[in-house]
CSV table of C-alpha atoms and ligand atoms in Angstrom, one decimal:
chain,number,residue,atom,x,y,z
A,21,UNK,CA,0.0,0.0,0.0
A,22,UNK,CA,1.7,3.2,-0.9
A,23,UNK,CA,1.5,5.9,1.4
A,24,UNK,CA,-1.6,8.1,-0.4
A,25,UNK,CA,-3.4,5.1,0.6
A,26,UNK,CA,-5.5,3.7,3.9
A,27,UNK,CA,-6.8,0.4,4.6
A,28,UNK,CA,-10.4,0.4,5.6
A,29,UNK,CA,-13.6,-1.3,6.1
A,30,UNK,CA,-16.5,-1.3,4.0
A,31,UNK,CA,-19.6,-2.0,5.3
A,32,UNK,CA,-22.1,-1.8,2.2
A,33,UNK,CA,-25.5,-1.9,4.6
A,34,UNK,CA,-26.5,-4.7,2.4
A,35,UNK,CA,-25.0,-7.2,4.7
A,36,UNK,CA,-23.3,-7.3,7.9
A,37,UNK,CA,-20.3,-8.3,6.7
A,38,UNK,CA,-17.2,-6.4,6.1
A,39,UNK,CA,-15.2,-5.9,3.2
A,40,UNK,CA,-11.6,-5.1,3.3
A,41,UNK,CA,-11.0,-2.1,0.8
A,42,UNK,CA,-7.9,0.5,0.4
A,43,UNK,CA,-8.5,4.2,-0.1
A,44,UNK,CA,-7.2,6.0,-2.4
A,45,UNK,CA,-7.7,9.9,-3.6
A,46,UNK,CA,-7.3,10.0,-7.3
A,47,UNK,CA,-5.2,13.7,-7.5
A,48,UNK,CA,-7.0,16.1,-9.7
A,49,UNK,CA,-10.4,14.5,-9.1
A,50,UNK,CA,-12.7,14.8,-6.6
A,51,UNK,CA,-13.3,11.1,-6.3
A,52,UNK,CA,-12.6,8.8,-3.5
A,53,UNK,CA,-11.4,5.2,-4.9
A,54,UNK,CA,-12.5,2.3,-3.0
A,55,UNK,CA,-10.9,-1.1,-4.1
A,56,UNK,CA,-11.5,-4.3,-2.7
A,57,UNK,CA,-9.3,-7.3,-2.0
A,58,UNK,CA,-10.3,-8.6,-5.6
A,59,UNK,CA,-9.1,-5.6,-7.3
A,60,UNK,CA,-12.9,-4.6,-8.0
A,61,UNK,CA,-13.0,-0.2,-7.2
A,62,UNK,CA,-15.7,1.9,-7.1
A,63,UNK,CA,-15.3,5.6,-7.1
A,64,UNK,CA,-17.3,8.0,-4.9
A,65,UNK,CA,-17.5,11.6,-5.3
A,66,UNK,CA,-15.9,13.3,-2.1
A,67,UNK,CA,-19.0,15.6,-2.6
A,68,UNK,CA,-21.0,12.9,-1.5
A,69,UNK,CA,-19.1,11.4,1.3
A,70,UNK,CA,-20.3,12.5,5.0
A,71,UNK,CA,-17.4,11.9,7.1
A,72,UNK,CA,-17.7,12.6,10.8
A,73,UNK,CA,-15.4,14.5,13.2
A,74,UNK,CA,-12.6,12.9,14.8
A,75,UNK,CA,-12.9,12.1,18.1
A,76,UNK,CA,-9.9,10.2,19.8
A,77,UNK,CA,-8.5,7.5,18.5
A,78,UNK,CA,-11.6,6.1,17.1
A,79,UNK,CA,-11.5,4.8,13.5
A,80,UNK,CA,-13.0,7.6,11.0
A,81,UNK,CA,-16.7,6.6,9.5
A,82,UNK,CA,-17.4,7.9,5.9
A,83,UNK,CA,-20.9,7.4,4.5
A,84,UNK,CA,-22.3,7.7,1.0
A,85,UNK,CA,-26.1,7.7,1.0
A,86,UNK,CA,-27.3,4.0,-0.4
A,87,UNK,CA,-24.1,2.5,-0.3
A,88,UNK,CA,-22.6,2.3,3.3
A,89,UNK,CA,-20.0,3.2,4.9
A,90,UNK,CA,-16.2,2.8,5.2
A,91,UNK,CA,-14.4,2.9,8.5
A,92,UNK,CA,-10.6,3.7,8.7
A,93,UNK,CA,-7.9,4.7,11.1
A,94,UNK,CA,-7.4,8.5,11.0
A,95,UNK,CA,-4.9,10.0,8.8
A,96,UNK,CA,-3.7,13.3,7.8
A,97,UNK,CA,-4.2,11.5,4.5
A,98,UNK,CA,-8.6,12.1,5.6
A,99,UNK,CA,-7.6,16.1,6.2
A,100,UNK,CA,-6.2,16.4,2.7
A,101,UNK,CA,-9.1,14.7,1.1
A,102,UNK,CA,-11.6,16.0,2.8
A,103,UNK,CA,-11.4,19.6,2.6
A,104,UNK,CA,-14.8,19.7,4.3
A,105,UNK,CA,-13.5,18.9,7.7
A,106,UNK,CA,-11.2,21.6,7.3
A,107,UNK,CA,-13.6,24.2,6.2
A,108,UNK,CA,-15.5,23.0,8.9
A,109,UNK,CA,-13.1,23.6,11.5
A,110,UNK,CA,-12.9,26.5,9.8
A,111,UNK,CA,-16.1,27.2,10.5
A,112,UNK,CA,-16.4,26.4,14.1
A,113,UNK,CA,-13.0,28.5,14.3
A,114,UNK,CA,-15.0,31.5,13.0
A,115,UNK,CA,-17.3,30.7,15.2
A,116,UNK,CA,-15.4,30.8,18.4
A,117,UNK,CA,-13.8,34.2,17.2
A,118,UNK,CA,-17.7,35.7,16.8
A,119,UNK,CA,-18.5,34.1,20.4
A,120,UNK,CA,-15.1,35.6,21.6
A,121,UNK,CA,-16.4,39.1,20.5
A,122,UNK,CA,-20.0,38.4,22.4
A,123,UNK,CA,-18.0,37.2,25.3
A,124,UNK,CA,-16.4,40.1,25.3
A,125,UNK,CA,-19.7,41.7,24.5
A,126,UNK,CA,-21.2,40.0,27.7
A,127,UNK,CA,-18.2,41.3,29.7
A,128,UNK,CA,-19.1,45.1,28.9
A,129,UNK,CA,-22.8,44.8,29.2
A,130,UNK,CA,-21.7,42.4,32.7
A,131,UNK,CA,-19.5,45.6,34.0
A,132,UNK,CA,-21.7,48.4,32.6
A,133,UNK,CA,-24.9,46.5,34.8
A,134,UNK,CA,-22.6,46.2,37.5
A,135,UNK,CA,-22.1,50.0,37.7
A,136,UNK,CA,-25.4,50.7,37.2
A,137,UNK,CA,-26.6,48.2,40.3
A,138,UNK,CA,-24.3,50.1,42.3
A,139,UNK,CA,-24.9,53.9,41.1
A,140,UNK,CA,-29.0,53.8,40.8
A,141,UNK,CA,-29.7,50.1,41.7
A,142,UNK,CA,-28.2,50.5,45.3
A,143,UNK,CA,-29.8,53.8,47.0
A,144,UNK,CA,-32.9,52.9,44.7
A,145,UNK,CA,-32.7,49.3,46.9
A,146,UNK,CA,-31.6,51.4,49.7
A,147,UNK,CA,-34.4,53.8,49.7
A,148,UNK,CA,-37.0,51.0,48.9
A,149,UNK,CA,-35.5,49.3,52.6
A,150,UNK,CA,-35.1,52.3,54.3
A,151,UNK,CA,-38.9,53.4,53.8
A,152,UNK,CA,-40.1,49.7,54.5
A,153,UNK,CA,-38.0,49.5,57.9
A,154,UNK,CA,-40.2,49.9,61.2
A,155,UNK,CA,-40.0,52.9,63.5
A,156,UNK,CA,-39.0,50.0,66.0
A,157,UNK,CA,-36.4,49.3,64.3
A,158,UNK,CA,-35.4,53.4,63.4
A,159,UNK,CA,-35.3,53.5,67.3
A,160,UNK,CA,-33.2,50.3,68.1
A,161,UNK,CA,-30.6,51.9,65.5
A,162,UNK,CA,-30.4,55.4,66.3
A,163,UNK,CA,-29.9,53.6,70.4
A,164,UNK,CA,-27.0,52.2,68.9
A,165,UNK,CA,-25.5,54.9,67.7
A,166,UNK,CA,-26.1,57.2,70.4
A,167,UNK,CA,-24.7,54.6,72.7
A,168,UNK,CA,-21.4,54.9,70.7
A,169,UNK,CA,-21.6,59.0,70.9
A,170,UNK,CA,-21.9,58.5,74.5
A,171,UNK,CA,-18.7,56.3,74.7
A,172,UNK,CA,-17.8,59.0,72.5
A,173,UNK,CA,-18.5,61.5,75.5
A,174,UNK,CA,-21.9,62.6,74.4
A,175,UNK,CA,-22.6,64.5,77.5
A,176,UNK,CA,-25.5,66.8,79.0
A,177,UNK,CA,-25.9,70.0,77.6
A,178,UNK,CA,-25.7,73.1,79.7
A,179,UNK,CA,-27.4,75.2,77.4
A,180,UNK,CA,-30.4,77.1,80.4
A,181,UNK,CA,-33.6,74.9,80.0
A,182,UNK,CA,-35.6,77.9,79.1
A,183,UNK,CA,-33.4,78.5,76.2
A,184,UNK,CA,-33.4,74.8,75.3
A,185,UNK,CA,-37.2,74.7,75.7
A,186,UNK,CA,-37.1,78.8,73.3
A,187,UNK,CA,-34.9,76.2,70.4
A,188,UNK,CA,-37.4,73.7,70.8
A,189,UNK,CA,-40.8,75.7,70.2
A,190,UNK,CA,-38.8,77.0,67.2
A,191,UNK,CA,-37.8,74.0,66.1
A,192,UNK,CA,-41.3,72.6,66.4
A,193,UNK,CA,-43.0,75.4,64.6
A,194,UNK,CA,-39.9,75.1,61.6
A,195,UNK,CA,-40.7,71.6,60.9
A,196,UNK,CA,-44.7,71.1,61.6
A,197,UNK,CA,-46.7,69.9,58.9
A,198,UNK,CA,-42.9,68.6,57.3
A,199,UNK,CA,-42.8,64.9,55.9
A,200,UNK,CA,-42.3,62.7,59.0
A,201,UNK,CA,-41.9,65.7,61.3
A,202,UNK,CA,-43.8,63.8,64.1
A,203,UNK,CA,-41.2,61.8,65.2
A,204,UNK,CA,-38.6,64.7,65.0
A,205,UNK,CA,-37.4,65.7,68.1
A,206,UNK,CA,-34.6,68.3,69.2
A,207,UNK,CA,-31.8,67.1,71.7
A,208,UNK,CA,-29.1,69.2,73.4
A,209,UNK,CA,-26.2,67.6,73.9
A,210,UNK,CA,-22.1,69.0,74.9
A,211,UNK,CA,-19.7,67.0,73.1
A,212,UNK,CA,-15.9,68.3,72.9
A,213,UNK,CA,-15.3,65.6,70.1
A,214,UNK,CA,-17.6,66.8,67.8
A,215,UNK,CA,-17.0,70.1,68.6
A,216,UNK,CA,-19.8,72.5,67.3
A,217,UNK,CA,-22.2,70.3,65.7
A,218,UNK,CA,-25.5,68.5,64.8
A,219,UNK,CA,-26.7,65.6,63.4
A,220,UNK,CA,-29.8,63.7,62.9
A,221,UNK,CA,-30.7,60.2,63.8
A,222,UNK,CA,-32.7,57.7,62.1
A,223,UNK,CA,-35.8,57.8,64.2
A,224,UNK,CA,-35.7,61.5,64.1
A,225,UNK,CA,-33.6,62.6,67.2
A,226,UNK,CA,-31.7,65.8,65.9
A,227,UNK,CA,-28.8,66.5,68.3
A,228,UNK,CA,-27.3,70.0,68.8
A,229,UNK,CA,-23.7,70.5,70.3
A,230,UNK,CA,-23.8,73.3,73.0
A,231,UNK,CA,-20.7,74.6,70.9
A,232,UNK,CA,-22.8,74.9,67.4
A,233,UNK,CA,-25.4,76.4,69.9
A,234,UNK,CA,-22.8,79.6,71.2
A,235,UNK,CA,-21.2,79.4,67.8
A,236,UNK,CA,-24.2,80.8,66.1
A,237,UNK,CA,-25.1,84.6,65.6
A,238,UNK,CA,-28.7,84.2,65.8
A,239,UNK,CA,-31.1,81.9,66.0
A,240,UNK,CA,-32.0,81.9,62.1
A,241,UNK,CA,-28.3,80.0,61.5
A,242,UNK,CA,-29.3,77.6,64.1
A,243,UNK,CA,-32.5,77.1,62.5
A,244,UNK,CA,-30.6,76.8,59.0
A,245,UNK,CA,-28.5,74.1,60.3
A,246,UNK,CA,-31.6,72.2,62.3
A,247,UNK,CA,-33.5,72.6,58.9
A,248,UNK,CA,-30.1,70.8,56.7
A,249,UNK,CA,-30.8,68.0,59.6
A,250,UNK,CA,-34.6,68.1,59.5
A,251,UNK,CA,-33.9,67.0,55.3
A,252,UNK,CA,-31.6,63.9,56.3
A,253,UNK,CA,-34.4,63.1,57.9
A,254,UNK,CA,-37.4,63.8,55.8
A,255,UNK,CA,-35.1,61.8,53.1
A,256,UNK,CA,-34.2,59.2,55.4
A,257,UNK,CA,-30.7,59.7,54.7
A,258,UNK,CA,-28.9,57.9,57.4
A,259,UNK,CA,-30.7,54.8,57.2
A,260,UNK,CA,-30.3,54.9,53.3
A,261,UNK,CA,-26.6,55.7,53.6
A,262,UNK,CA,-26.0,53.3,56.3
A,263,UNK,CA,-28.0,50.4,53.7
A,264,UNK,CA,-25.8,51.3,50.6
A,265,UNK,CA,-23.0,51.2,52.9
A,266,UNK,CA,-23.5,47.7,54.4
A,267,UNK,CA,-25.5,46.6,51.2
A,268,UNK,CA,-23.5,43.0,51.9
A,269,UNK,CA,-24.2,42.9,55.5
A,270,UNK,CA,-27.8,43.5,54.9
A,271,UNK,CA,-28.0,41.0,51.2
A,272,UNK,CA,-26.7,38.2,53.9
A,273,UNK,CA,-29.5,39.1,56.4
A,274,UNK,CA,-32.3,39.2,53.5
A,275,UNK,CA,-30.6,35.7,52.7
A,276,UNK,CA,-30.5,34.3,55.9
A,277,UNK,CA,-33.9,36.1,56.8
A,278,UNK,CA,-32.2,37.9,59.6
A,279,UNK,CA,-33.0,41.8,57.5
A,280,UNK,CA,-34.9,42.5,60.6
A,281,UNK,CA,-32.1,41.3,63.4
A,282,UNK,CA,-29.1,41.3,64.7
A,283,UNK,CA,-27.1,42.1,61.4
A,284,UNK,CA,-28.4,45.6,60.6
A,285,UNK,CA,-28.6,46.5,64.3
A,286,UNK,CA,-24.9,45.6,64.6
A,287,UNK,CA,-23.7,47.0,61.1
A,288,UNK,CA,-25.7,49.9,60.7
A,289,UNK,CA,-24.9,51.9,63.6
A,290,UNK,CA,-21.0,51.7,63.0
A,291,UNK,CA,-21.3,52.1,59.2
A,292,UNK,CA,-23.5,55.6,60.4
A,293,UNK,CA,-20.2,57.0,62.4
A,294,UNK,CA,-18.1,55.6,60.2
A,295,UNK,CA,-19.4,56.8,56.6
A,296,UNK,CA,-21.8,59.7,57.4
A,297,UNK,CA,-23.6,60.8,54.3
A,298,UNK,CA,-22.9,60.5,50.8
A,299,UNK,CA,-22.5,64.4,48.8
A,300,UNK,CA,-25.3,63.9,46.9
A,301,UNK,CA,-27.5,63.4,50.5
A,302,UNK,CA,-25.8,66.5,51.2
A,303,UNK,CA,-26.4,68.7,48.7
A,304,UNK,CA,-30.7,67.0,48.8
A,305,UNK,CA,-30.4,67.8,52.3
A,306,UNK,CA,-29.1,71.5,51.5
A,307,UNK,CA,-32.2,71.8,48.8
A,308,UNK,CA,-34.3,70.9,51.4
A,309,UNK,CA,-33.2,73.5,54.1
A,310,UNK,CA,-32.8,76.3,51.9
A,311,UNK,CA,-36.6,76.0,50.8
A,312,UNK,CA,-38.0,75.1,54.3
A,313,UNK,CA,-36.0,78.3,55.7
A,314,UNK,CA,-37.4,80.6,52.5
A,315,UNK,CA,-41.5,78.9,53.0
A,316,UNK,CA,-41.3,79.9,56.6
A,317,UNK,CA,-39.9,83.2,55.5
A,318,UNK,CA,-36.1,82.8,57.1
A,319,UNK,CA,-33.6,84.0,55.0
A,320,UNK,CA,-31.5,81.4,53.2
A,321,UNK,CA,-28.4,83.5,53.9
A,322,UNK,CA,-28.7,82.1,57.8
A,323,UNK,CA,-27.5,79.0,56.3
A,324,UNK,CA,-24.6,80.7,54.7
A,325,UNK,CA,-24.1,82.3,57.4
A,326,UNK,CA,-23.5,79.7,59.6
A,327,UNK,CA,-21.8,77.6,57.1
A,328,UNK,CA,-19.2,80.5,57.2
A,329,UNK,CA,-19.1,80.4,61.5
A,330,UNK,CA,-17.9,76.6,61.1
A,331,UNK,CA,-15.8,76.8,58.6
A,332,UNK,CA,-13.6,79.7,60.1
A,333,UNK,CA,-14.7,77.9,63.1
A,334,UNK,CA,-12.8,74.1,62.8
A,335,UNK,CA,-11.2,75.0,59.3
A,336,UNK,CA,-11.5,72.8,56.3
A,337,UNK,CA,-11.5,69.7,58.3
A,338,UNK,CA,-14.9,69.7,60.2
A,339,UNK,CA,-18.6,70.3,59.4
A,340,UNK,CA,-21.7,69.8,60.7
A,341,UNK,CA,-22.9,66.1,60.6
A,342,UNK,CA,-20.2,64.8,59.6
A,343,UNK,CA,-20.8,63.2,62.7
A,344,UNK,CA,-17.3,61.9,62.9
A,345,UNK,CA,-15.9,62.0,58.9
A,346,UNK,CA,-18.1,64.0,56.3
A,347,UNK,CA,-15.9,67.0,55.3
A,348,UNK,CA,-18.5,68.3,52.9
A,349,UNK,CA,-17.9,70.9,50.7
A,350,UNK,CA,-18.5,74.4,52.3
A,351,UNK,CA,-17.6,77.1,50.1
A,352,UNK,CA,-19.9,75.0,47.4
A,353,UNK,CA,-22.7,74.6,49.7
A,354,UNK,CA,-22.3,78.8,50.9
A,355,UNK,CA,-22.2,79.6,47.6
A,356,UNK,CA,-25.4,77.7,46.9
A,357,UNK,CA,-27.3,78.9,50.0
A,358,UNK,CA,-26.6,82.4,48.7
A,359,UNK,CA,-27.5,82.0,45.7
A,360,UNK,CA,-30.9,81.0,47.2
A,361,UNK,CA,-30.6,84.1,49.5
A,362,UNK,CA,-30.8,86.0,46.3
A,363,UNK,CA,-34.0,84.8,45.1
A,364,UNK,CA,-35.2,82.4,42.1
B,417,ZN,ZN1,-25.8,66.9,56.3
């Protein structure tokens, strides 16, 4: 047998029996030449042969239609014959470069969805959580956190009770009628750590440092600041901060169906001190004050005002409610607040 030759099988589907043939490719036509131990060939055009993919060592099949088929052992020889196979690999080669381009496809639309989840999907979750979470449970975290203030040396204030009771009544008649003003309550507190301050709670306790209290000019800047709180509130801005910021802690608790226990009590207070809000809660809470102060005819320059006090007050590095962190930026937030001073 020279070597453009295989030895194969033929199996005519007439009978079971097999007949030994050899192979041969005549060059320069597209016939396959099968010739049997008697010297008897038939030709088959390769257009007509099916011949299957290799797979291992198994013998290669190659089927006419109504006359069998021929096994042989693989051979390069098959690959040269046959460009079908090739064009076929070919093919699937083609297609594995189009499927690398949709993988690659799949990657960006993966990443881009990703970024989305986390940039509108997260606070919208957030939101969505924070408005479905129980005053019960508002309370339980704001305890929490106050507990760590008061490690924190969150102490009593020694602003006179009649003035503290003066803040309150304005306060009161600032916020009535207000989104969720109910459970808003003003607390006095003296706290050398946080320096002149305020910040608000989830179940609506809005603390006031003594210092922030002496610091002011008037009582419109105190107002300007209790308003600023009075919109984390309204847009339940520390629960939805302290959400996005655990968003792991809490997808294990909705997965273990503990949202409601010990994980968010536990991670939510920490991630409140820790984080404190986000600029765009900022800048909402901002929008908020600065039209509460103008529909209860206060000037919106108190809020600059005061802005202005604490700035000069603790430099760049302290603000109000950043309850421990949040340097948010005041000359941004002044400028915006007079801007609103100056009318639409
Ligand atoms: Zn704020």
């Amino acid at each position: 047998m020279n070597p453009q030759q295989l030895a194969g099988r033929w199996y005519d589907g007439r009978s079971s029996q097999a007949h030994e043939v050899v192979l041969e490719h005549v060059p320069g036509e597209r016939v396959l030449r099968i010739v049997d131990v008697a010297g008897t060939a038939v030709e088959w055009p390769l257009a007509e042969i099916e011949i299957d993919n290799r797979l291992g060592d198994l013998p290669r099949v190659l089927r006419r239609r109504g006359h069998g088929q021929v096994e042989c052992a693989d051979s390069p020889l098959l690959a040269q014959w046959f460009v079908r196979p090739r064009s076929r690999v070919q093919a699937w080669a083609d297609w594995l470069e189009r499927r690398r381009a949709a993988i690659a496809a799949a990657v960006v639309v993966a990443v881009a969805c990703a970024v989305l989840a986390l940039k509108v999907g997260l606070p919208w979750l957030a939101l969505q959580l924070a408005e479905r979470i129980p005053p019960a449970m508002e309370a339980q975290v704001s305890n929490q956190v106050v507990s760590l203030l008061e490690r924190m040396q969150l102490q009593p204030s020694r602003l006179p009770p009649a003035r503290q009771r003066q803040l309150r009544g304005r306060f009161a008649a600032l916020v009535a009628g207000e989104p969720r003003y109910r459970q808003m309550r003003l607390r006095f507190a003296r706290a050398p750590s946080l320096g002149a301050n305020a910040f608000a709670l989830p179940d609506g306790r809005i603390y006031l440092t003594d210092a922030l209290a002496q610091l002011a000019g008037d009582d419109d800047e105190l107002l300007a600041v209790l308003a600023h709180e009075a919109g984390h509130h309204v847009h339940r801005h520390g629960l939805r901060q302290a959400i996005e910021s655990s968003a792991v802690v809490v997808a294990a608790g909705v997965a273990f169906g503990d949202v409601s226990g010990s994980s968010l009590a536990v991670a939510v207070p920490t991630v409140l001190l820790k984080s404190g809000y986000s600029r765009g809660h900022e800048r909402e809470a901002d929008a908020y004050a600065l039209e509460l102060l103008r529909r209860r005819g206060i000037d919106p320059s108190a809020f600059a005002r005061i802005m202005r006090r604490l700035q000069a007050h603790s430099g760049a590095g302290q603000g109000i409610d950043g309850y421990l962190s949040t340097h948010p930026p005041t000359p941004e937030r002044i400028r915006a607040a007079e801007a609103a001073a100056r009318g639409p």
